[in-house]
Structures are given as C-alpha cells and as structure tokens.
PDB file of C-alpha atoms and ligand atoms in Angstrom:
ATOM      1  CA  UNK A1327     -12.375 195.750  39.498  1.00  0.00           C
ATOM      2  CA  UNK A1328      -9.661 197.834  39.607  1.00  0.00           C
ATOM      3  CA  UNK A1329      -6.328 197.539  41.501  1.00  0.00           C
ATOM      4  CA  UNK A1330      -3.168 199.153  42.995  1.00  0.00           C
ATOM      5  CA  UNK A1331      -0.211 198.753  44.842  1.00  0.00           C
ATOM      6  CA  UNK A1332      -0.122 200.533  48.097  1.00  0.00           C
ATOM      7  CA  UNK A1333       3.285 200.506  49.849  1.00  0.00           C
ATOM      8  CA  UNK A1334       3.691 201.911  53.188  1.00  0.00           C
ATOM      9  CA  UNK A1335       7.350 202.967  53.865  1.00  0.00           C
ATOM     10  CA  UNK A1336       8.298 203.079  57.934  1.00  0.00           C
ATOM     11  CA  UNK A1337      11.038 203.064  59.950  1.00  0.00           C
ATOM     12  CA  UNK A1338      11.209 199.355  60.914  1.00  0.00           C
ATOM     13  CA  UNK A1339       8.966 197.724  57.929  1.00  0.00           C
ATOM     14  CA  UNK A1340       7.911 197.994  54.587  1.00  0.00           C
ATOM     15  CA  UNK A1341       4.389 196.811  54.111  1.00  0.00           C
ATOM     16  CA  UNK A1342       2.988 196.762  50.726  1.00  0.00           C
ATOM     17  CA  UNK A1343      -0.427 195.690  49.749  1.00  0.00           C
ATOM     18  CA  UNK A1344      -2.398 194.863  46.142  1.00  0.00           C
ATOM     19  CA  UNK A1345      -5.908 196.793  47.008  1.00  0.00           C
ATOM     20  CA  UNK A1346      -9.019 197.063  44.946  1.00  0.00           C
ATOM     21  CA  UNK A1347     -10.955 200.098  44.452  1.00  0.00           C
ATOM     22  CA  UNK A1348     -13.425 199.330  47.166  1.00  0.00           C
ATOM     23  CA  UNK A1349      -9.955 199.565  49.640  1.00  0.00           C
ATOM     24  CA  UNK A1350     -10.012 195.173  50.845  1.00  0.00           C
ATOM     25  CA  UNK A1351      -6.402 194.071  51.125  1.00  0.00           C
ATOM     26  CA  UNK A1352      -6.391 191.117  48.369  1.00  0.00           C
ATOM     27  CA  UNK A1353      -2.399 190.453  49.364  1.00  0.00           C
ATOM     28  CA  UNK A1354       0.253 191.424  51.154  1.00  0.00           C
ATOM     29  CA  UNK A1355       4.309 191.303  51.069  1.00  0.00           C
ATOM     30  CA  UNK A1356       6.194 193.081  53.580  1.00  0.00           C
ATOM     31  CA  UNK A1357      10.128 193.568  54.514  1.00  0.00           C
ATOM     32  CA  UNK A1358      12.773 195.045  56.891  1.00  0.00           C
ATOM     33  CA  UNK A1359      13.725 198.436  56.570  1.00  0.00           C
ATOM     34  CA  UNK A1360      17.227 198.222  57.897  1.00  0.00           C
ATOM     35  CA  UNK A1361      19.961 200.419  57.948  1.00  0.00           C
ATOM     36  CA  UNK A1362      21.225 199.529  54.518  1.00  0.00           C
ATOM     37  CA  UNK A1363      20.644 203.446  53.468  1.00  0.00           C
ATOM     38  CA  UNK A1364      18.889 204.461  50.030  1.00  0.00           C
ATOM     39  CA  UNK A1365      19.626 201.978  47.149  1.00  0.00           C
ATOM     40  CA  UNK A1366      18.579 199.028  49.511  1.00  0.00           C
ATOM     41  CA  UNK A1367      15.283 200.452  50.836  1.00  0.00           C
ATOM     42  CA  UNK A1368      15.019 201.128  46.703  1.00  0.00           C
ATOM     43  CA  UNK A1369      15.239 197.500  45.971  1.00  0.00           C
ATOM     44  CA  UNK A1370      13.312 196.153  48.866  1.00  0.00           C
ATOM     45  CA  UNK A1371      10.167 198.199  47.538  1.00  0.00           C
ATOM     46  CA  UNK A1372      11.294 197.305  44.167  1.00  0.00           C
ATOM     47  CA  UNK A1373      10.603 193.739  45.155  1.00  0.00           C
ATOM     48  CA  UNK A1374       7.563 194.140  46.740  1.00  0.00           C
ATOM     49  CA  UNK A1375       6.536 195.342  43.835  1.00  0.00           C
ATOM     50  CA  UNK A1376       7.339 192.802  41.645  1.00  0.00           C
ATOM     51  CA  UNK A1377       5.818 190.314  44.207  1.00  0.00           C
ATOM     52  CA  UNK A1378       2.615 192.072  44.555  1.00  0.00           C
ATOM     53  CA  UNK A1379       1.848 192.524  40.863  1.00  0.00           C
ATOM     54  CA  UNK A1380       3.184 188.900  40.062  1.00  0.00           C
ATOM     55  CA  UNK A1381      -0.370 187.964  37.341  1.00  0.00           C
ATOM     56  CA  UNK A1382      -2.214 190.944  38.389  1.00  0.00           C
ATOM     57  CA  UNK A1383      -2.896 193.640  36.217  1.00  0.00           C
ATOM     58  CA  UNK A1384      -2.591 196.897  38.008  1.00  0.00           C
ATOM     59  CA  UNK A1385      -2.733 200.637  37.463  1.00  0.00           C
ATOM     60  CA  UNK A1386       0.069 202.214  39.524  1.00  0.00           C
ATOM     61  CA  UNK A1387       1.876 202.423  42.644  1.00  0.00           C
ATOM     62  CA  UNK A1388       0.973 204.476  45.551  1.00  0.00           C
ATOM     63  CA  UNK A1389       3.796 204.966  48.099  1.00  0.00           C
ATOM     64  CA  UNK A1390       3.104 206.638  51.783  1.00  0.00           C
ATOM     65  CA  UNK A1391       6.824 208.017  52.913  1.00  0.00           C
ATOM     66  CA  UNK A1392       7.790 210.043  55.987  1.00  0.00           C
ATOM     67  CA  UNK A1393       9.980 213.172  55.692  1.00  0.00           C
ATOM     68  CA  UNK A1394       8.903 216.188  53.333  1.00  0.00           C
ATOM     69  CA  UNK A1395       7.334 214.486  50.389  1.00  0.00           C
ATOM     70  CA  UNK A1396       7.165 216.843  46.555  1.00  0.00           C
ATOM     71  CA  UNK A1397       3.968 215.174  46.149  1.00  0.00           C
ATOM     72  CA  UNK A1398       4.556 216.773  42.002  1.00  0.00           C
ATOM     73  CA  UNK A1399       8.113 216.004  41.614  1.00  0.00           C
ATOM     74  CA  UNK A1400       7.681 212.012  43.575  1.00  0.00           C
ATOM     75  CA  UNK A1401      10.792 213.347  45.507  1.00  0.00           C
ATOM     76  CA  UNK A1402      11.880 213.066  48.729  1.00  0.00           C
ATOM     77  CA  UNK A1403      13.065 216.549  50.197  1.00  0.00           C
ATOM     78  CA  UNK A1404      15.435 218.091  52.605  1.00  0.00           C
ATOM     79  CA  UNK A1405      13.963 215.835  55.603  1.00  0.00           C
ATOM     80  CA  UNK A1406      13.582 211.563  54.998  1.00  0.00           C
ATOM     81  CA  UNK A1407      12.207 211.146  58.532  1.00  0.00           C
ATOM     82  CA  UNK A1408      13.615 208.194  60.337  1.00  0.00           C
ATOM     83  CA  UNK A1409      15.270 205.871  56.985  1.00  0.00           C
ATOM     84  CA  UNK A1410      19.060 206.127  56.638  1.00  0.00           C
ATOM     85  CA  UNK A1411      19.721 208.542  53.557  1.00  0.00           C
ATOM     86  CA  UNK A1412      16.666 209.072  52.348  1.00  0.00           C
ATOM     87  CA  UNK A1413      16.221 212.676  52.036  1.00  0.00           C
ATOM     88  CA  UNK A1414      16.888 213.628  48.494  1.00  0.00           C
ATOM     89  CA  UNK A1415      15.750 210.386  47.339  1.00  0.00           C
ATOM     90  CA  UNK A1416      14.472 210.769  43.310  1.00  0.00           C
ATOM     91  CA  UNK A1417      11.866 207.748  43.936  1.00  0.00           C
ATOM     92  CA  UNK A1418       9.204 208.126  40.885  1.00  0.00           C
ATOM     93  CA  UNK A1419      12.598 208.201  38.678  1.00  0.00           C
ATOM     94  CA  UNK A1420      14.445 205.542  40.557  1.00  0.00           C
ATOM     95  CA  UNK A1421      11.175 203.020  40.476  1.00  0.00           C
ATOM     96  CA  UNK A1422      10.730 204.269  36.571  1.00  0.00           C
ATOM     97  CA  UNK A1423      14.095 202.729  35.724  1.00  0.00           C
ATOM     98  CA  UNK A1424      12.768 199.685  36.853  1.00  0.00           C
ATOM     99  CA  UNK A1425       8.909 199.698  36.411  1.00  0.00           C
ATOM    100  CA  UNK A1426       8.667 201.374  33.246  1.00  0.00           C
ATOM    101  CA  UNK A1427       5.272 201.637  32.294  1.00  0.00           C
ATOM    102  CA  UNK A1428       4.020 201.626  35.917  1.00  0.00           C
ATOM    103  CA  UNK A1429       2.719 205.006  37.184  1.00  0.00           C
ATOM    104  CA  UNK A1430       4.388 205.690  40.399  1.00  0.00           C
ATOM    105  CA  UNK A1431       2.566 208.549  43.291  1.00  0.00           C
ATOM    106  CA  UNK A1432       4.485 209.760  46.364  1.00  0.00           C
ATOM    107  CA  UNK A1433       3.112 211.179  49.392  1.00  0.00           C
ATOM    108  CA  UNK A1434       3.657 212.280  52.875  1.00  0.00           C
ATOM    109  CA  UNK A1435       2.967 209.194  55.656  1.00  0.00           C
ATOM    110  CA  UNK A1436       0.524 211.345  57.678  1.00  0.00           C
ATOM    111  CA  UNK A1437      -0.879 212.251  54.454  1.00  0.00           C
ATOM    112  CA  UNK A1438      -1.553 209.197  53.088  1.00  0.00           C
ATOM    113  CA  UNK A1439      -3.332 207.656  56.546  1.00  0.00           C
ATOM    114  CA  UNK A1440      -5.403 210.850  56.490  1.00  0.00           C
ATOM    115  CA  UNK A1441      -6.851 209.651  52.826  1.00  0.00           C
ATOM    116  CA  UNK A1442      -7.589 206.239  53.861  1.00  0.00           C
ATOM    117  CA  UNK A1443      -9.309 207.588  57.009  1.00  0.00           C
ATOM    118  CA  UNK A1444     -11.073 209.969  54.706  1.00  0.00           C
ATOM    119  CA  UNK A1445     -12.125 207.583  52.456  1.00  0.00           C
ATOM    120  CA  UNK A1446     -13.281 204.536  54.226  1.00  0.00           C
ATOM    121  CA  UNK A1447     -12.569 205.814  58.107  1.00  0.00           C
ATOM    122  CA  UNK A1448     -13.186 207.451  60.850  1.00  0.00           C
ATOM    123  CA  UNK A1449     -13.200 210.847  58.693  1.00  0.00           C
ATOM    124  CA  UNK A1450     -16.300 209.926  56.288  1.00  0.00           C
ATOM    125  CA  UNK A1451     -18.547 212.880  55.029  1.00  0.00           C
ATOM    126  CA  UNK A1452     -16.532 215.541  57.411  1.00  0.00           C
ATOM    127  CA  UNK A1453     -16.389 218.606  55.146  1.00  0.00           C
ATOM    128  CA  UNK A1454     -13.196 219.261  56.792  1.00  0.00           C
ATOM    129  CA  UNK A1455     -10.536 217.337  59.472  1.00  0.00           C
ATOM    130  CA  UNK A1456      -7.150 217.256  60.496  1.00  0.00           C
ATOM    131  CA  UNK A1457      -4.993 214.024  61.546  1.00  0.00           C
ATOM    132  CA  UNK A1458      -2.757 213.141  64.262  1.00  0.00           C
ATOM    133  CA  UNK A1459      -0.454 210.089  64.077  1.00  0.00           C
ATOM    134  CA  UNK A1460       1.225 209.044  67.294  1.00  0.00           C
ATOM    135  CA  UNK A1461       3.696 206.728  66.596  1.00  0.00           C
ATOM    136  CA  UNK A1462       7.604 206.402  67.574  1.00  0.00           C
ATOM    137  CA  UNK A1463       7.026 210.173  65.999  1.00  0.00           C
ATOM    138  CA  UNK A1464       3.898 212.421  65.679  1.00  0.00           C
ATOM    139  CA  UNK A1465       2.530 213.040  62.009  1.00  0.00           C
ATOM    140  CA  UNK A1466      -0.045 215.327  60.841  1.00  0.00           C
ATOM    141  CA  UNK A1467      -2.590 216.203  57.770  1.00  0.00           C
ATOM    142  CA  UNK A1468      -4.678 218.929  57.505  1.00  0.00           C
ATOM    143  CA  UNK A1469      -7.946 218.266  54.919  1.00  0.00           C
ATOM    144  CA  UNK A1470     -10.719 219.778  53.164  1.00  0.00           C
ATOM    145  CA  UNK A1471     -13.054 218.589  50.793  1.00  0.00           C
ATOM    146  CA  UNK A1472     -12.836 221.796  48.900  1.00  0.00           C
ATOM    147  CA  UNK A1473      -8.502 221.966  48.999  1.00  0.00           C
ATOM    148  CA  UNK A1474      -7.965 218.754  49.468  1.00  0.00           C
ATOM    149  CA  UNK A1475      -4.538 217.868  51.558  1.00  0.00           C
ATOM    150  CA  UNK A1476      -2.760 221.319  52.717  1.00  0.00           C
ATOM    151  CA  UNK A1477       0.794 220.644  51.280  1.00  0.00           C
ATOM    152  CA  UNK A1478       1.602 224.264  52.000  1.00  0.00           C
ATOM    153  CA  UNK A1479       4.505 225.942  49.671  1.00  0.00           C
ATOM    154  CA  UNK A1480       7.662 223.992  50.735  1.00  0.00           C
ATOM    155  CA  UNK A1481       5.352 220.428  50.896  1.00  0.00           C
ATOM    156  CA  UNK A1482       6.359 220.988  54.793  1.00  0.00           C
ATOM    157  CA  UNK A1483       2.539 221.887  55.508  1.00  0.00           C
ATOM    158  CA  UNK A1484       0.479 219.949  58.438  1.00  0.00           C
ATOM    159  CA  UNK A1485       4.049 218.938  60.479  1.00  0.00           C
ATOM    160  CA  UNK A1486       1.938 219.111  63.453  1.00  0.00           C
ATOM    161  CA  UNK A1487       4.481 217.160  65.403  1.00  0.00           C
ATOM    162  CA  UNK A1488       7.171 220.086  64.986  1.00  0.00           C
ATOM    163  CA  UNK A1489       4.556 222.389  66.326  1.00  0.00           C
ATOM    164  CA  UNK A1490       6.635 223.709  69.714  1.00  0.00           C
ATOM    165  CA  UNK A1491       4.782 222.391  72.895  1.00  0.00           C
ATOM    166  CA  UNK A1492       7.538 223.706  75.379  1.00  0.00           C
ATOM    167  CA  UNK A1493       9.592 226.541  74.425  1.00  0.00           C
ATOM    168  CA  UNK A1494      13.246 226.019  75.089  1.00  0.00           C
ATOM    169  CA  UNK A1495      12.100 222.112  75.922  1.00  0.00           C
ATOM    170  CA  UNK A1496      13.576 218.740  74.721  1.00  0.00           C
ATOM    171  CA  UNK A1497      15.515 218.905  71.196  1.00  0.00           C
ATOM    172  CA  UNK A1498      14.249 217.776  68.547  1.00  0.00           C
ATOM    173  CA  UNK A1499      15.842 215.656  65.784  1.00  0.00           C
ATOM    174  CA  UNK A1500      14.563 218.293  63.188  1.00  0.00           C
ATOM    175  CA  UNK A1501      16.659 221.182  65.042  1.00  0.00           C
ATOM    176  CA  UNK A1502      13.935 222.638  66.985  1.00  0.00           C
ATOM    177  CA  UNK A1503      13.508 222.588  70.624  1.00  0.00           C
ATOM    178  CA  UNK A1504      10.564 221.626  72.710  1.00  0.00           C
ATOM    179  CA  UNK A1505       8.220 220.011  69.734  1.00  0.00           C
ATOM    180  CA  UNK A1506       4.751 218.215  70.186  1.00  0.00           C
ATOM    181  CA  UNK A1507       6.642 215.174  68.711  1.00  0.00           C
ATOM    182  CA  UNK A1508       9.336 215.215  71.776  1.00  0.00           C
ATOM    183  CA  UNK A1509       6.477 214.822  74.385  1.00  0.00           C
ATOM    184  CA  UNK A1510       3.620 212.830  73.047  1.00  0.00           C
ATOM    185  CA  UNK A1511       4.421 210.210  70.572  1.00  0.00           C
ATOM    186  CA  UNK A1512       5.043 206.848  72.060  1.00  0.00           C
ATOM    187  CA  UNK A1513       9.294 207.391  72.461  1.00  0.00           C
ATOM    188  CA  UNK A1514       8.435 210.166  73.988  1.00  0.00           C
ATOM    189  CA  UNK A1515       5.647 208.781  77.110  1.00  0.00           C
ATOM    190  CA  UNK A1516       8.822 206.443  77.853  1.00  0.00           C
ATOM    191  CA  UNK A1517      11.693 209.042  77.835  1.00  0.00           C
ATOM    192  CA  UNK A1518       8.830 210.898  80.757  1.00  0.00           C
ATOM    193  CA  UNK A1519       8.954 207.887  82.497  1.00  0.00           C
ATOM    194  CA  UNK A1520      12.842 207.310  82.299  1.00  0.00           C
ATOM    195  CA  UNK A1521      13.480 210.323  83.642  1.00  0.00           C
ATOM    196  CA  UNK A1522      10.672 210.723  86.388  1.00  0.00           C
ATOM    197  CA  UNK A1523      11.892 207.051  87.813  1.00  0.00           C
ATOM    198  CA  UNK A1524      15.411 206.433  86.565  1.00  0.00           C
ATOM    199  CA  UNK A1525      14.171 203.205  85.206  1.00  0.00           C
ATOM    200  CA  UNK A1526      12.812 201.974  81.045  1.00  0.00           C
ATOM    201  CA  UNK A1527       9.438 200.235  80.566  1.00  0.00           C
ATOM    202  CA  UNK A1528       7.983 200.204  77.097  1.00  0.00           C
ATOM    203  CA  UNK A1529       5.041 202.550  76.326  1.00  0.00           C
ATOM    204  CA  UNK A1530       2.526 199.685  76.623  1.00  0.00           C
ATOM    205  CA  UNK A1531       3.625 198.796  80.045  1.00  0.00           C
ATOM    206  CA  UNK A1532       3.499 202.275  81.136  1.00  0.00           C
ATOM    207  CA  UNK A1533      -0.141 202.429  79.624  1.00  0.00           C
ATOM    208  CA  UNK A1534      -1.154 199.577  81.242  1.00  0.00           C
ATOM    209  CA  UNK A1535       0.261 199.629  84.642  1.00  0.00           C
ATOM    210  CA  UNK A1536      -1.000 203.450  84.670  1.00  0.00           C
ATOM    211  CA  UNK A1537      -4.558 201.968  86.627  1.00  0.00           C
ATOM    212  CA  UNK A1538      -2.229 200.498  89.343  1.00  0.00           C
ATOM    213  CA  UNK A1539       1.250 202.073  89.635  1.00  0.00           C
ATOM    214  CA  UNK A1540       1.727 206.034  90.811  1.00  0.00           C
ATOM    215  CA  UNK A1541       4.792 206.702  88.730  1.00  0.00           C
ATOM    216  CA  UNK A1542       3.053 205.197  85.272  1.00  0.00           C
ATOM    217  CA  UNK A1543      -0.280 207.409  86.126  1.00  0.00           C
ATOM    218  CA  UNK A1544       1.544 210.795  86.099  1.00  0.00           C
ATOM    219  CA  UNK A1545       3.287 209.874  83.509  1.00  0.00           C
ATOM    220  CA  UNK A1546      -0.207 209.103  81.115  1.00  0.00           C
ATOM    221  CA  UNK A1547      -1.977 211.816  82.901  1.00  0.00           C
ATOM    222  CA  UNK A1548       1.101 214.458  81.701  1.00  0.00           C
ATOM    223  CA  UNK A1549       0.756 212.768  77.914  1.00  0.00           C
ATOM    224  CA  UNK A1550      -3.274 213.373  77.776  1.00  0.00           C
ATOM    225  CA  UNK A1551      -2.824 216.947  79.148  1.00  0.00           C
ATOM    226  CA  UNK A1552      -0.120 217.517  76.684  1.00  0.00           C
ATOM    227  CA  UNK A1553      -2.144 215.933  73.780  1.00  0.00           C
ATOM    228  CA  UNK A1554      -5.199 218.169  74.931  1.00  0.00           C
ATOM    229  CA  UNK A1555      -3.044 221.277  74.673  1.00  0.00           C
ATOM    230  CA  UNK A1556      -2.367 220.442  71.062  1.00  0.00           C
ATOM    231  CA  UNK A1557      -5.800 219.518  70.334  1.00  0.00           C
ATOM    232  CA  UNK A1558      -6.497 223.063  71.643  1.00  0.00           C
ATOM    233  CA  UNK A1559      -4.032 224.368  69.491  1.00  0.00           C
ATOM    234  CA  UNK A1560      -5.470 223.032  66.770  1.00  0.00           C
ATOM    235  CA  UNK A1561      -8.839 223.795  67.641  1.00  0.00           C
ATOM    236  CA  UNK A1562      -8.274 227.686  67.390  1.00  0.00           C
ATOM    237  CA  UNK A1563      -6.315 227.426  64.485  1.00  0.00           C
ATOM    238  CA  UNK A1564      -8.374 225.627  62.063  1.00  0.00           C
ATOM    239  CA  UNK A1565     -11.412 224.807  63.803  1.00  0.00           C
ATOM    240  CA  UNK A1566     -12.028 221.918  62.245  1.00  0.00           C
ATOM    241  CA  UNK A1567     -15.260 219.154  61.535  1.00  0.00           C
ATOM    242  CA  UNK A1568     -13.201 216.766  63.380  1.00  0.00           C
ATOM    243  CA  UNK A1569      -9.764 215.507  64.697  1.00  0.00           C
ATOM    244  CA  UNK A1570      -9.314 212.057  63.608  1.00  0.00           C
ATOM    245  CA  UNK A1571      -6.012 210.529  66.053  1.00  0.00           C
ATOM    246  CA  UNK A1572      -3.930 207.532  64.411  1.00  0.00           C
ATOM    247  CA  UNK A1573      -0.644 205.932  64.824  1.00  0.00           C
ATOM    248  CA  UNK A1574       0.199 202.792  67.642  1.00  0.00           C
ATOM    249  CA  UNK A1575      -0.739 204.617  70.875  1.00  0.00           C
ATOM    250  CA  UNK A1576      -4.270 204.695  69.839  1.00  0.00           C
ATOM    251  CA  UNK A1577      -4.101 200.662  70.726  1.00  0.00           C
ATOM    252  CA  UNK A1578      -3.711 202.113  74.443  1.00  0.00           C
ATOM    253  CA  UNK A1579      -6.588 204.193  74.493  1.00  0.00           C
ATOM    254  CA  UNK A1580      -8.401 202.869  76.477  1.00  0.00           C
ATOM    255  CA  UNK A1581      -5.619 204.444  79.361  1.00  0.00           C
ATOM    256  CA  UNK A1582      -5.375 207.949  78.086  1.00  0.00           C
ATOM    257  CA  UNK A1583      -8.976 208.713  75.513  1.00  0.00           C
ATOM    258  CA  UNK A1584     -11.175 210.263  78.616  1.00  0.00           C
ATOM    259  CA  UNK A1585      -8.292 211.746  80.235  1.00  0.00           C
ATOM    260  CA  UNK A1586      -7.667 213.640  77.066  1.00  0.00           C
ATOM    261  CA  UNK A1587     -10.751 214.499  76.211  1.00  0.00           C
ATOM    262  CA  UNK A1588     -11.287 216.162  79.871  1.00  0.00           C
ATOM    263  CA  UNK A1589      -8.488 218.144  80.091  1.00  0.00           C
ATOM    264  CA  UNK A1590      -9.810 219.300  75.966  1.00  0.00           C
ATOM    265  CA  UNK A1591     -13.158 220.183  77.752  1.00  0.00           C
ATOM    266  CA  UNK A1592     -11.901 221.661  80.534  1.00  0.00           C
ATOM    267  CA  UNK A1593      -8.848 224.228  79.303  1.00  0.00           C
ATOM    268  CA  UNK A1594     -10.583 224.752  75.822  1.00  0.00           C
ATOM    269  CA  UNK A1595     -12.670 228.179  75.365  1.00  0.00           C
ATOM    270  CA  UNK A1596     -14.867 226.093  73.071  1.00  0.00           C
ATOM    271  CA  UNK A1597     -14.593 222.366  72.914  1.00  0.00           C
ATOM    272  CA  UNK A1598     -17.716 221.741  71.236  1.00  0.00           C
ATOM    273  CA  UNK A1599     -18.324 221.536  67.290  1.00  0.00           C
ATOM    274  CA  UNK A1600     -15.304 219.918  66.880  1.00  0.00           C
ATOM    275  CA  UNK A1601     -15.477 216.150  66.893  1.00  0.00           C
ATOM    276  CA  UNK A1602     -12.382 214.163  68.502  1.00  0.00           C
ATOM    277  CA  UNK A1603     -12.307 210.334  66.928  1.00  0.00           C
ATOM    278  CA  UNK A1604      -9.579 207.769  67.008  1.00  0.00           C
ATOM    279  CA  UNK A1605      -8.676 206.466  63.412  1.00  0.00           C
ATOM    280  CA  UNK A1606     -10.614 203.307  62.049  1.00  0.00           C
ATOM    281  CA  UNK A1607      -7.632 202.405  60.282  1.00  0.00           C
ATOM    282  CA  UNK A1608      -4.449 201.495  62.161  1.00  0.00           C
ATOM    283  CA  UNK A1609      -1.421 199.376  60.440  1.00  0.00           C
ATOM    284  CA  UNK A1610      -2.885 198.882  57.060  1.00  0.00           C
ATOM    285  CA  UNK A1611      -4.137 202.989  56.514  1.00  0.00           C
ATOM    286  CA  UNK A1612      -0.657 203.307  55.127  1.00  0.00           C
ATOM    287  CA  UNK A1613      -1.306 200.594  52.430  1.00  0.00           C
ATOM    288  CA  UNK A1614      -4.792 201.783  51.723  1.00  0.00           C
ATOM    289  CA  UNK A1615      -4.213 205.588  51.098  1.00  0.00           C
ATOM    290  CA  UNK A1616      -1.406 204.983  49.128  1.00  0.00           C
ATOM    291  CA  UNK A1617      -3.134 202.575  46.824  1.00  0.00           C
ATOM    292  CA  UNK A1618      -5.872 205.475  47.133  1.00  0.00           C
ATOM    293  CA  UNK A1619      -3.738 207.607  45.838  1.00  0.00           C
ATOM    294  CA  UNK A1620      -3.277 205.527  42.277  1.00  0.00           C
ATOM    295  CA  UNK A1621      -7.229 205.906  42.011  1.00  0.00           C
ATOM    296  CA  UNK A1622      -7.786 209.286  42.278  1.00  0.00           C
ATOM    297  CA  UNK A1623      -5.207 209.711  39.397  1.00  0.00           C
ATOM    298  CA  UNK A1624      -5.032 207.010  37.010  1.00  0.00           C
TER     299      UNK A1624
HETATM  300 ZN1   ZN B1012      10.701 218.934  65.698  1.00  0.00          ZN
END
C-alpha cells in the first residue's frame, strides 16, 4: 500500500503523521512550534520527517500551513498566519535541500482539513461544500468536485474568517476591522466574555457553564447568532451542498449546534437545501489531507 507523510503545521504544535492511501494513521511524531522564527520551525519539520520515514518507503510530503499558501510555487506568501517569520518562507526549496528526492506539496490549513473531510468525512459525495474551521482563528475552503479547491488569483481565496462581520468592529491582526475571525473563533467567545464581565475563563468553561451561569449564556447565544449570520452569508453567496464546520470549538457543540442552527432557520430567506454538518475529522484532518495531497499527485 502506498504511503505519505502528512505534516500539519499550527501555531502551538507540529503534528506529522506516516498515512496510507486508505487515510489510517500508521505513526505519529509531533513537536513545539515555538517562537524560534523560520529556520527552527524548518528543522523541526525537517525532523519529523526524517523520523516518520525512518524504514518506510514513501512517496512525498504533504504539508497543511496557515497564512496564504502558492499551492504551485510551495511558498508561503505575504501572510504566515500565527508562526514567527513565516511569511515568505521558500518551503518546497528549503525541504529540497534537505530531502532531495522527496516530493514536497504545500497547502493552505483550511484547505487541507477541507480534503480530508472530503475524502473520508463529513463532506463525502457532496458535489459541492465549503469549510469553516474555528479554532484560536477561523479558516475557510470553498470546494467543488468540478474546480476542485477555489484558490482564487492571489491564493487568498476562501479567507472566510476575514469576511467583515461588524463594520468598523474589533481589529483584526490582518489590518481589517470587524472580521468573522474577531468574533467567533474560540479567542474570540473569551475576549466577549472578558469584556461583558471584566473577568477571563477559557472558552470551554464559558461553553460549559453556559447551561447554568447568565453571563456565559449571552455570551454562547451572541457566538451562535454570529456564526448563523455567516452561515447566511455564505448561504447566498455560494449556495452550497453543504457547510461542513471544523476546528476545536466543534468539541463544545453540544452548547452552541441548535442554537446556531435556529437562529440559520430563523433569519435565513432559505435555510433549506443546504446541509450544515460538523467535521468528522478534528486534530488529525490536518495530517490526513496533507498526506492526501501526496496521492492525488504522485
Ligand atoms: Zn481579518
């Protein structure tokens, strides 16, 4: 059977994973981030690498990466999302100094979890879907069987997160004011609640104690309208098969999905033919579409 290396590149972790071509994990290596800047983050997946495909014969290396991705070039672009000097980053040349032989395929983080959800996921047979990852940040993909991923003409297409929710609201690290990304990833549900009460509690508490506590229910209650509004959005704009939703708030569903979906049915001028599913895949849809990617072009 056939296998790859899928690495998914965040923030806090690098997780890599040797996959087969039916998408099982067969083993994993993972590592810090940090704050080191480019060359270290370099050497870290470097290693991972070299870990991963220690007596294993494999056919390339797949690499999920947030910012603007040049999915042809295997460059980073203007925007590295949140690593330390990684916009710019030349990282099919940088890992061919090393890996010489070793075919080497960048893409967008939102990107690559919408393949893995597409391939194995919550996004199956849908002729066409887009995805929403709500992380510390908010990530998007737009997809069609027929066009594949939407990479638009400045590989800056499907930044659903930079979509403006409030005009003239919160700024936004990529210049903008009042983005999607300021007011419903999971930074952003605890910024509400810091300044509605004065006080922090992480986004799980606020999930949780959102049942019980006053302060924690408007705070949900805001998030699922605003996520609705953007589902909306999105609804008119593409009309799509289906809206898969990813990223770590999906774990706290179970507080928000109904809410959301109500205030979809009930502001929407037509909410039906458009099917809203979380993601199948959570932490590992990074490693899987990226290995995914190494399959479709090897
Ligand atoms: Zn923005």
């Amino acid at each position: 059977m056939r296998k790859a290396i899928g690495i998914d590149l965040g923030g806090t972790n690098i997780c890599g994973g040797l996959v087969d071509e039916g998408g099982n994990i067969l083993k994993r290596a993972s590592k810090r981030t940090g704050t080191g800047g480019r060359r270290v983050v370099l050497e870290k997946i470097a290693d991972i690498i070299n870990e991963l495909m220690e007596g294993e014969p494999i056919e390339g290396v797949g690499i999920g990466s947030p910012g603007f991705i040049d999915v042809e070039g295997g460059q980073v672009l203007s925007n590295g999302g949140n690593i330390k000097g990684w916009a710019y980053t030349k990282i099919r040349e940088e890992l061919y100094l090393v890996f010489k032989h070793l075919p080497v395929f960048i893409e967008n983080d939102a990107n690559v979890a919408a393949i893995c959800e597409e391939w194995l996921g919550a996004a199956k047979g849908m002729d066409n879907f887009v995805m929403l990852t709500l992380g510390t940040g908010v990530g998007g993909a737009i997809y069609s069987k027929k066009l594949g991923l939407w990479h638009g003409s400045n590989y800056q297409g499907g930044e659903l997160g930079h979509t403006i929710l409030y005009p003239n609201g919160r700024p936004c690290i990529c210049g903008q004011r009042g983005c999607v990304e300021r007011y419903v990833s999971g930074l952003a549900v605890e910024r509400n609640y810091l300044e509605l009460t004065g006080e922090r509690l992480r986004g799980e508490e606020i999930f949780k104690n959102s049942l019980s506590q006053p302060k924690c229910k408007e705070v949900v209650h805001r998030f699922a309208m605003d996520l609705a509004i953007l589902l909306i959005t999105l609804k008119n704009m593409l009309d799509p098969a289906g809206i898969v939703i990813g990223g770590g708030v999906i774990n706290s569903r179970y507080y928000w999905w109904d809410l959301m979906i109500d205030h979809y049915e009930r502001n929407c001028n037509n909410p039906t033919g458009t099917t809203i599913v979380p993601a199948k895949f959570l932490n590992d849809s990074g490693i899987i579409g990226a290995a995914k990617l190494v399959f479709d072009r090897v």
